[in-house]
Amino acid sequence: MLITAGLILIVSGFAGALLWAALAALLFQPLFQRLLRRWPTRRNIAATVTLLIITVAVVIPALVLASLVVEQAAGVYTQMRSGQINFAAYFQQVHDALPIRLRDALDHAGYGSLERAQARLSQAIGSSASQLARRAFSLGANAAAFLLAFGVGLYVTFFLLRDGEHIGPAVVRALPLEPSVARRVADKFVAVTRATIKGSGVVALVQGALGAITFWIVGLPAALLWGVLMAIAALLPAVGPAIIWGPVAVYLLATGAIWQAVVVVLSGVLVIGLADNILRPILVGRDTGLPDWLVLVTTLGGIDALGLSGIVIGPLVGALFLTGWAVLTEQRLGEPAGAEEAQ
């Protein structure tokens, strides 16, 4: 345990790179196996080709998208500082367009002092934008560390792809658990990881892209930035992209942009909303056994604790929590581990 703790301490600086390397190797292992069947004796070539596919299909588009989003975020922040974008004025427009009863209800709820609400809104958005700009500048300043971590991640991904079918079973055998329990925990780990990335991740990207296209059609500025925010919101069950396109539709409707508001609502309900119902069963393929409320709480908690990596780690911890307690319950009741699933 001490040696393991020491190793974790040594590699902690590359924890994010190692995590995403393991996730990439786990997700693209079927592709590697397909290439390996074409070159049965050339594992290095199969792993290299898989790594090139990951780089071209995932890494490079993600870097380009991130640079465009940072550029749009910096532009929005500049417009806010210069006064071209005034969220307080937008708030005033929406407030004035509300029905009198609803306006009175907001007044009695503490938002009647419109100046205070405007100040809070402007301060919150302004601080968020400035923080985003500072993060972007710090990322540029730490470009060398980012490139080092990126190189380490690709290097580790190659070996995890090439030797993953041997490393995985060895890790399962080494777990201090009964073999049936270890296999069950490992199966849950693989299922939730693939479901989170293939299901939630891909569906969120599709919904974010549809949202960005919708906002671009209706003429909203920084449509790509709004699309990224919608993709992040799409990771949260029971909340989803509606938390982004809903207020936008309300604002458009309140300011007299009727056809734009109708387009946003129709796209949000008929296109963006249905994308989850159509794509998720195809991409996930099977239920991970996580209730929506637990996915919501663990995803938010994971993002708060670990940043971007928490999107995967949060639901994974929740799934392993349920699996561990299910195993303990079955053993306490004298049932074999996995008996309910077998039935």
PDB file of C-alpha atoms in Angstrom, residues 1-171:
ATOM      1  CA  MET A   1       0.000   0.000   0.000  1.00  0.00           C
ATOM      2  CA  LEU A   2       2.843   2.385   0.800  1.00  0.00           C
ATOM      3  CA  ILE A   3       4.579   1.650  -2.502  1.00  0.00           C
ATOM      4  CA  THR A   4       1.312   2.114  -4.380  1.00  0.00           C
ATOM      5  CA  ALA A   5       0.689   5.410  -2.598  1.00  0.00           C
ATOM      6  CA  GLY A   6       4.227   6.487  -3.490  1.00  0.00           C
ATOM      7  CA  LEU A   7       3.672   5.658  -7.146  1.00  0.00           C
ATOM      8  CA  ILE A   8       0.403   7.629  -7.170  1.00  0.00           C
ATOM      9  CA  LEU A   9       2.232  10.586  -5.632  1.00  0.00           C
ATOM     10  CA  ILE A  10       4.974  10.405  -8.258  1.00  0.00           C
ATOM     11  CA  VAL A  11       2.613  10.297 -11.260  1.00  0.00           C
ATOM     12  CA  SER A  12      -0.010  12.654  -9.810  1.00  0.00           C
ATOM     13  CA  GLY A  13       1.214  15.469 -12.042  1.00  0.00           C
ATOM     14  CA  PHE A  14       0.137  13.440 -15.059  1.00  0.00           C
ATOM     15  CA  ALA A  15      -3.069  12.079 -13.524  1.00  0.00           C
ATOM     16  CA  GLY A  16      -5.301  13.778 -16.094  1.00  0.00           C
ATOM     17  CA  ALA A  17      -3.204  12.577 -19.021  1.00  0.00           C
ATOM     18  CA  LEU A  18      -3.120   9.014 -17.681  1.00  0.00           C
ATOM     19  CA  LEU A  19      -6.863   9.036 -17.061  1.00  0.00           C
ATOM     20  CA  TRP A  20      -7.744  10.135 -20.579  1.00  0.00           C
ATOM     21  CA  ALA A  21      -5.174   7.736 -22.022  1.00  0.00           C
ATOM     22  CA  ALA A  22      -6.885   4.854 -20.210  1.00  0.00           C
ATOM     23  CA  LEU A  23     -10.319   6.050 -21.350  1.00  0.00           C
ATOM     24  CA  ALA A  24      -9.163   6.379 -24.959  1.00  0.00           C
ATOM     25  CA  ALA A  25      -7.587   2.922 -24.900  1.00  0.00           C
ATOM     26  CA  LEU A  26     -10.737   1.432 -23.387  1.00  0.00           C
ATOM     27  CA  LEU A  27     -13.030   3.134 -25.873  1.00  0.00           C
ATOM     28  CA  PHE A  28     -10.963   2.356 -28.981  1.00  0.00           C
ATOM     29  CA  GLN A  29      -9.973  -1.178 -27.996  1.00  0.00           C
ATOM     30  CA  PRO A  30     -12.598  -2.683 -30.395  1.00  0.00           C
ATOM     31  CA  LEU A  31     -11.054  -0.700 -33.273  1.00  0.00           C
ATOM     32  CA  PHE A  32      -7.612  -1.964 -32.314  1.00  0.00           C
ATOM     33  CA  GLN A  33      -8.875  -5.547 -32.224  1.00  0.00           C
ATOM     34  CA  ARG A  34     -10.401  -5.125 -35.681  1.00  0.00           C
ATOM     35  CA  LEU A  35      -7.092  -3.855 -37.048  1.00  0.00           C
ATOM     36  CA  LEU A  36      -5.263  -6.634 -35.235  1.00  0.00           C
ATOM     37  CA  ARG A  37      -7.332  -9.232 -37.073  1.00  0.00           C
ATOM     38  CA  ARG A  38      -5.979  -7.753 -40.305  1.00  0.00           C
ATOM     39  CA  TRP A  39      -2.375  -7.788 -39.020  1.00  0.00           C
ATOM     40  CA  PRO A  40      -2.330 -10.651 -36.465  1.00  0.00           C
ATOM     41  CA  THR A  41       1.436 -10.539 -35.900  1.00  0.00           C
ATOM     42  CA  ARG A  42       1.904  -6.760 -35.996  1.00  0.00           C
ATOM     43  CA  ARG A  43       0.505  -5.386 -32.773  1.00  0.00           C
ATOM     44  CA  ASN A  44       2.714  -2.287 -32.930  1.00  0.00           C
ATOM     45  CA  ILE A  45       1.392  -1.338 -36.369  1.00  0.00           C
ATOM     46  CA  ALA A  46      -2.224  -1.900 -35.296  1.00  0.00           C
ATOM     47  CA  ALA A  47      -1.713   0.233 -32.183  1.00  0.00           C
ATOM     48  CA  THR A  48       0.018   2.978 -34.195  1.00  0.00           C
ATOM     49  CA  VAL A  49      -2.778   3.123 -36.779  1.00  0.00           C
ATOM     50  CA  THR A  50      -5.386   3.247 -33.987  1.00  0.00           C
ATOM     51  CA  LEU A  51      -3.478   6.082 -32.321  1.00  0.00           C
ATOM     52  CA  LEU A  52      -3.338   7.992 -35.616  1.00  0.00           C
ATOM     53  CA  ILE A  53      -7.095   7.567 -36.038  1.00  0.00           C
ATOM     54  CA  ILE A  54      -7.662   8.867 -32.495  1.00  0.00           C
ATOM     55  CA  THR A  55      -5.442  11.869 -33.190  1.00  0.00           C
ATOM     56  CA  VAL A  56      -7.036  12.782 -36.522  1.00  0.00           C
ATOM     57  CA  ALA A  57     -10.664  12.020 -35.611  1.00  0.00           C
ATOM     58  CA  VAL A  58     -10.757  13.221 -31.992  1.00  0.00           C
ATOM     59  CA  VAL A  59      -7.727  15.150 -30.761  1.00  0.00           C
ATOM     60  CA  ILE A  60      -7.186  17.593 -33.633  1.00  0.00           C
ATOM     61  CA  PRO A  61     -10.901  18.534 -33.990  1.00  0.00           C
ATOM     62  CA  ALA A  62     -11.119  18.987 -30.208  1.00  0.00           C
ATOM     63  CA  LEU A  63      -8.115  21.347 -30.203  1.00  0.00           C
ATOM     64  CA  VAL A  64      -9.509  23.348 -33.125  1.00  0.00           C
ATOM     65  CA  LEU A  65     -12.924  23.593 -31.449  1.00  0.00           C
ATOM     66  CA  ALA A  66     -11.338  24.660 -28.153  1.00  0.00           C
ATOM     67  CA  SER A  67      -9.360  27.417 -29.865  1.00  0.00           C
ATOM     68  CA  LEU A  68     -12.490  28.719 -31.618  1.00  0.00           C
ATOM     69  CA  VAL A  69     -14.484  28.683 -28.374  1.00  0.00           C
ATOM     70  CA  VAL A  70     -11.734  30.533 -26.496  1.00  0.00           C
ATOM     71  CA  GLU A  71     -11.593  33.104 -29.303  1.00  0.00           C
ATOM     72  CA  GLN A  72     -15.363  33.665 -29.180  1.00  0.00           C
ATOM     73  CA  ALA A  73     -15.323  33.828 -25.366  1.00  0.00           C
ATOM     74  CA  ALA A  74     -12.562  36.420 -25.461  1.00  0.00           C
ATOM     75  CA  GLY A  75     -14.571  38.407 -28.031  1.00  0.00           C
ATOM     76  CA  VAL A  76     -17.674  38.337 -25.854  1.00  0.00           C
ATOM     77  CA  TYR A  77     -15.630  39.449 -22.850  1.00  0.00           C
ATOM     78  CA  THR A  78     -14.164  42.327 -24.858  1.00  0.00           C
ATOM     79  CA  GLN A  79     -17.636  43.416 -25.978  1.00  0.00           C
ATOM     80  CA  MET A  80     -18.849  43.305 -22.382  1.00  0.00           C
ATOM     81  CA  ARG A  81     -15.956  45.470 -21.224  1.00  0.00           C
ATOM     82  CA  SER A  82     -16.599  47.997 -24.008  1.00  0.00           C
ATOM     83  CA  GLY A  83     -20.345  48.104 -23.334  1.00  0.00           C
ATOM     84  CA  GLN A  84     -21.429  46.620 -26.667  1.00  0.00           C
ATOM     85  CA  ILE A  85     -23.023  43.735 -24.758  1.00  0.00           C
ATOM     86  CA  ASN A  86     -25.064  44.894 -21.774  1.00  0.00           C
ATOM     87  CA  PHE A  87     -26.751  42.040 -19.939  1.00  0.00           C
ATOM     88  CA  ALA A  88     -28.472  44.487 -17.613  1.00  0.00           C
ATOM     89  CA  ALA A  89     -30.238  46.050 -20.604  1.00  0.00           C
ATOM     90  CA  TYR A  90     -31.254  42.597 -21.847  1.00  0.00           C
ATOM     91  CA  PHE A  91     -32.610  41.812 -18.393  1.00  0.00           C
ATOM     92  CA  GLN A  92     -34.569  45.066 -18.455  1.00  0.00           C
ATOM     93  CA  GLN A  93     -36.099  44.206 -21.830  1.00  0.00           C
ATOM     94  CA  VAL A  94     -37.234  40.777 -20.661  1.00  0.00           C
ATOM     95  CA  HIS A  95     -38.582  42.197 -17.396  1.00  0.00           C
ATOM     96  CA  ASP A  96     -40.596  44.894 -19.171  1.00  0.00           C
ATOM     97  CA  ALA A  97     -42.090  42.352 -21.579  1.00  0.00           C
ATOM     98  CA  LEU A  98     -43.369  40.062 -18.801  1.00  0.00           C
ATOM     99  CA  PRO A  99     -47.046  40.077 -17.795  1.00  0.00           C
ATOM    100  CA  ILE A 100     -47.887  42.409 -14.924  1.00  0.00           C
ATOM    101  CA  ARG A 101     -48.770  39.598 -12.501  1.00  0.00           C
ATOM    102  CA  LEU A 102     -45.543  37.743 -13.186  1.00  0.00           C
ATOM    103  CA  ARG A 103     -43.619  40.977 -12.832  1.00  0.00           C
ATOM    104  CA  ASP A 104     -45.285  41.631  -9.467  1.00  0.00           C
ATOM    105  CA  ALA A 105     -44.476  38.072  -8.336  1.00  0.00           C
ATOM    106  CA  LEU A 106     -40.826  38.644  -9.154  1.00  0.00           C
ATOM    107  CA  ASP A 107     -40.938  41.923  -7.272  1.00  0.00           C
ATOM    108  CA  HIS A 108     -42.336  40.225  -4.152  1.00  0.00           C
ATOM    109  CA  ALA A 109     -39.746  37.413  -4.478  1.00  0.00           C
ATOM    110  CA  GLY A 110     -36.931  39.878  -3.973  1.00  0.00           C
ATOM    111  CA  TYR A 111     -36.165  40.537  -7.615  1.00  0.00           C
ATOM    112  CA  GLY A 112     -38.427  43.563  -7.674  1.00  0.00           C
ATOM    113  CA  SER A 113     -35.518  45.795  -6.983  1.00  0.00           C
ATOM    114  CA  LEU A 114     -34.475  45.520 -10.594  1.00  0.00           C
ATOM    115  CA  GLU A 115     -31.252  47.415 -10.076  1.00  0.00           C
ATOM    116  CA  ARG A 116     -30.049  44.832  -7.558  1.00  0.00           C
ATOM    117  CA  ALA A 117     -30.974  41.932  -9.841  1.00  0.00           C
ATOM    118  CA  GLN A 118     -29.248  43.611 -12.773  1.00  0.00           C
ATOM    119  CA  ALA A 119     -26.136  44.236 -10.703  1.00  0.00           C
ATOM    120  CA  ARG A 120     -26.016  40.618  -9.544  1.00  0.00           C
ATOM    121  CA  LEU A 121     -26.538  39.305 -13.064  1.00  0.00           C
ATOM    122  CA  SER A 122     -23.932  41.565 -14.620  1.00  0.00           C
ATOM    123  CA  GLN A 123     -21.448  40.839 -11.816  1.00  0.00           C
ATOM    124  CA  ALA A 124     -21.911  37.062 -12.068  1.00  0.00           C
ATOM    125  CA  ILE A 125     -21.575  36.957 -15.857  1.00  0.00           C
ATOM    126  CA  GLY A 126     -18.743  39.436 -15.849  1.00  0.00           C
ATOM    127  CA  SER A 127     -16.758  37.479 -13.261  1.00  0.00           C
ATOM    128  CA  SER A 128     -17.367  34.229 -15.156  1.00  0.00           C
ATOM    129  CA  ALA A 129     -16.207  35.753 -18.416  1.00  0.00           C
ATOM    130  CA  SER A 130     -13.110  37.271 -16.829  1.00  0.00           C
ATOM    131  CA  GLN A 131     -12.292  33.967 -15.167  1.00  0.00           C
ATOM    132  CA  LEU A 132     -12.653  32.198 -18.519  1.00  0.00           C
ATOM    133  CA  ALA A 133     -10.338  34.723 -20.128  1.00  0.00           C
ATOM    134  CA  ARG A 134      -7.770  34.244 -17.356  1.00  0.00           C
ATOM    135  CA  ARG A 135      -7.972  30.468 -17.816  1.00  0.00           C
ATOM    136  CA  ALA A 136      -7.362  30.894 -21.546  1.00  0.00           C
ATOM    137  CA  PHE A 137      -4.329  33.122 -20.927  1.00  0.00           C
ATOM    138  CA  SER A 138      -2.940  30.731 -18.322  1.00  0.00           C
ATOM    139  CA  LEU A 139      -3.368  27.862 -20.775  1.00  0.00           C
ATOM    140  CA  GLY A 140      -1.271  29.749 -23.281  1.00  0.00           C
ATOM    141  CA  ALA A 141       1.354  30.475 -20.641  1.00  0.00           C
ATOM    142  CA  ASN A 142       1.500  26.802 -19.663  1.00  0.00           C
ATOM    143  CA  ALA A 143       1.684  25.566 -23.254  1.00  0.00           C
ATOM    144  CA  ALA A 144       4.888  23.621 -22.548  1.00  0.00           C
ATOM    145  CA  ALA A 145       3.311  21.711 -19.652  1.00  0.00           C
ATOM    146  CA  PHE A 146       0.213  21.025 -21.754  1.00  0.00           C
ATOM    147  CA  LEU A 147       2.289  19.668 -24.637  1.00  0.00           C
ATOM    148  CA  LEU A 148       4.270  17.484 -22.232  1.00  0.00           C
ATOM    149  CA  ALA A 149       1.105  16.035 -20.703  1.00  0.00           C
ATOM    150  CA  PHE A 150      -0.375  15.586 -24.169  1.00  0.00           C
ATOM    151  CA  GLY A 151       2.707  13.688 -25.347  1.00  0.00           C
ATOM    152  CA  VAL A 152       2.671  11.488 -22.237  1.00  0.00           C
ATOM    153  CA  GLY A 153      -1.012  10.743 -22.823  1.00  0.00           C
ATOM    154  CA  LEU A 154      -0.436   9.637 -26.422  1.00  0.00           C
ATOM    155  CA  TYR A 155       2.588   7.567 -25.422  1.00  0.00           C
ATOM    156  CA  VAL A 156       0.680   5.743 -22.674  1.00  0.00           C
ATOM    157  CA  THR A 157      -2.339   5.275 -24.947  1.00  0.00           C
ATOM    158  CA  PHE A 158      -0.172   3.374 -27.431  1.00  0.00           C
ATOM    159  CA  PHE A 159       0.936   0.820 -24.851  1.00  0.00           C
ATOM    160  CA  LEU A 160      -2.508   0.518 -23.287  1.00  0.00           C
ATOM    161  CA  LEU A 161      -3.928  -0.224 -26.730  1.00  0.00           C
ATOM    162  CA  ARG A 162      -1.235  -2.731 -27.569  1.00  0.00           C
ATOM    163  CA  ASP A 163      -1.187  -4.552 -24.235  1.00  0.00           C
ATOM    164  CA  GLY A 164      -4.642  -3.726 -22.888  1.00  0.00           C
ATOM    165  CA  GLU A 165      -6.039  -7.241 -23.283  1.00  0.00           C
ATOM    166  CA  HIS A 166      -3.270  -8.478 -20.981  1.00  0.00           C
ATOM    167  CA  ILE A 167      -3.179  -5.524 -18.560  1.00  0.00           C
ATOM    168  CA  GLY A 168      -6.932  -5.552 -17.894  1.00  0.00           C
ATOM    169  CA  PRO A 169      -7.217  -9.204 -16.760  1.00  0.00           C
ATOM    170  CA  ALA A 170      -4.003  -8.835 -14.735  1.00  0.00           C
ATOM    171  CA  VAL A 171      -5.472  -5.858 -12.856  1.00  0.00           C
TER     172      VAL A 171
END
